[in-house]
XYZ file of C-alpha atoms in Angstrom:
179
model
C 5.271 23.965 19.051
C 6.808 22.742 16.173
C 5.983 25.383 13.800
C 4.797 25.933 10.459
C 5.645 21.856 9.503
C 3.749 18.762 8.064
C -0.114 19.693 8.757
C 0.459 23.456 8.488
C 2.129 23.493 4.913
C -0.373 21.115 3.630
C -3.577 23.279 4.786
C -2.027 26.767 4.310
C 1.420 26.332 2.310
C 3.603 29.712 2.579
C 1.049 31.168 4.612
C 1.969 33.701 7.246
C -0.095 35.882 9.855
C -3.215 37.026 8.418
C -2.170 35.957 4.858
C -3.250 32.844 4.003
C -1.403 30.159 1.545
C -2.394 27.449 -0.504
C -4.576 24.896 0.884
C -2.636 21.471 -0.792
C -5.068 19.187 0.319
C -8.545 20.860 -1.068
C -6.070 21.281 -4.213
C -5.034 17.671 -4.472
C -8.894 16.563 -3.796
C -10.249 19.060 -6.568
C -7.252 17.830 -8.918
C -7.847 14.010 -8.574
C -11.398 14.887 -9.110
C -10.845 16.817 -12.055
C -7.391 15.523 -13.607
C -7.090 12.227 -12.262
C -4.042 11.263 -15.121
C -2.349 14.192 -13.968
C 1.102 13.416 -12.944
C 1.394 16.314 -10.946
C -0.767 15.056 -8.081
C 1.960 16.313 -5.181
C 1.180 16.979 -1.516
C 4.861 19.292 -0.065
C 5.294 19.726 3.373
C 9.158 20.992 2.549
C 8.984 24.889 2.112
C 12.309 26.930 1.832
C 10.586 29.708 2.570
C 9.661 28.815 6.217
C 12.415 26.124 7.297
C 13.734 28.635 9.851
C 10.654 28.877 11.789
C 9.978 24.716 11.995
C 11.619 23.325 15.090
C 12.989 20.431 12.840
C 12.365 20.418 8.664
C 10.027 18.249 7.909
C 11.479 14.272 7.491
C 8.468 12.892 5.013
C 8.585 15.815 2.549
C 6.814 14.692 -0.565
C 3.783 12.832 -1.572
C 2.900 11.656 -4.727
C -0.454 10.439 -6.037
C -1.610 8.661 -8.991
C -5.251 7.259 -10.016
C -5.124 4.148 -12.596
C -8.056 2.223 -13.600
C -10.018 3.717 -10.599
C -7.397 3.063 -7.701
C -5.274 5.793 -5.759
C -1.761 4.864 -5.010
C 0.547 7.429 -3.270
C 4.611 7.254 -2.754
C 6.014 9.343 -0.399
C 9.608 10.450 -0.570
C 11.421 10.645 3.266
C 14.513 12.897 3.331
C 15.209 11.557 6.735
C 14.182 8.088 8.306
C 14.342 6.955 11.493
C 13.521 3.143 10.899
C 12.634 1.994 14.138
C 10.318 4.924 15.627
C 9.172 7.049 12.901
C 9.055 5.358 9.511
C 6.222 2.709 10.621
C 4.279 5.270 12.129
C 5.073 7.838 8.983
C 4.027 4.692 6.736
C 0.954 4.179 8.593
C -0.091 7.953 8.681
C 0.505 8.640 4.927
C -1.467 4.863 4.032
C -4.892 6.418 5.919
C -4.175 9.671 4.104
C -4.304 7.947 0.852
C -7.455 5.098 2.093
C -8.938 8.830 3.053
C -8.454 10.806 -0.338
C -9.331 7.824 -1.861
C -12.688 7.590 -0.002
C -13.796 11.008 -0.779
C -12.942 10.969 -4.434
C -14.705 7.812 -5.115
C -11.918 5.715 -5.801
C -10.400 2.550 -4.978
C -6.968 2.001 -3.039
C -4.324 0.478 -4.934
C -0.560 0.921 -3.990
C 1.314 2.785 -0.937
C 4.971 3.017 -1.814
C 7.959 4.104 0.368
C 10.903 5.521 -0.417
C 14.059 7.213 2.004
C 16.666 9.232 1.495
C 18.957 9.144 4.722
C 17.555 5.849 6.100
C 18.895 5.240 9.688
C 18.893 3.094 13.099
C 20.004 5.271 15.607
C 22.536 3.127 18.026
C 20.472 3.590 21.413
C 17.768 1.503 19.083
C 20.052 -1.461 18.196
C 18.632 -3.762 21.045
C 14.949 -2.876 20.419
C 15.519 -3.298 16.681
C 17.189 -6.943 17.365
C 13.671 -7.494 19.386
C 11.680 -6.384 16.601
C 13.361 -8.572 13.765
C 12.999 -11.409 15.965
C 9.066 -11.291 15.937
C 6.918 -13.298 13.489
C 4.866 -11.101 11.371
C 1.045 -11.120 12.139
C -1.785 -11.103 9.579
C -2.706 -7.469 8.196
C -5.506 -6.012 9.502
C -8.090 -3.854 6.933
C -9.421 -0.797 8.102
C -13.203 0.398 8.240
C -14.141 4.137 7.736
C -16.981 6.207 7.358
C -17.981 7.337 3.655
C -16.588 10.234 3.455
C -18.070 12.446 0.406
C -16.430 15.746 1.293
C -13.328 17.242 3.194
C -15.300 18.354 5.973
C -16.813 15.334 6.722
C -13.071 14.003 7.681
C -12.222 16.882 9.906
C -15.746 16.086 11.296
C -15.156 12.261 12.091
C -13.553 11.111 15.425
C -11.169 8.269 16.576
C -14.095 6.334 16.844
C -15.313 6.233 13.310
C -11.996 4.083 12.521
C -11.833 0.625 12.991
C -8.803 -1.699 12.607
C -10.836 -5.377 12.162
C -8.788 -8.658 13.040
C -5.814 -6.390 14.402
C -3.402 -8.673 16.695
C -0.798 -5.949 18.229
C 1.812 -7.070 19.657
C 3.170 -5.766 22.745
C 5.155 -2.097 22.464
C 8.740 -1.981 22.387
C 10.000 1.506 23.915
C 12.486 3.614 22.882
C 14.032 7.024 23.641
C 13.443 9.652 20.916
C 16.533 10.268 18.629
C 16.714 13.615 16.853
């Protein structure tokens, strides 16, 4: 149990008990649709009012979205960045979130920008990092997903509704989790 972190903050910011907080995802989608030129399209997982209730304060803390010429971009700020295990997963997750929000808002997908604060590689991951750096990157896959119109459409979708075409994964590299 992680406590009120990440998705909880996205859907229930400052909520507790029977008091429901702000649904940032619903707000973000509405704001993109009604005020796409806004510079305030922010999704935040950092809530100082509830940090003490979290198992670990959020590492990926803030995502800013931007609509330019009918395309949606996202910049993620990550305050603490485990470059071997965490960051690749976080980049994939927020890139998918950007694709989903763009689809709901009938926009194209533009850029995903990642920014890190405390960027690190744990000492017990060095051999795995060296192995990763010896690999030759493969061609990138393309994402196929349903034509969502609402957030409810997304919530009613399943894993099998998302397909990575031309995905050629390499063997995984195992490493212990470091906290």
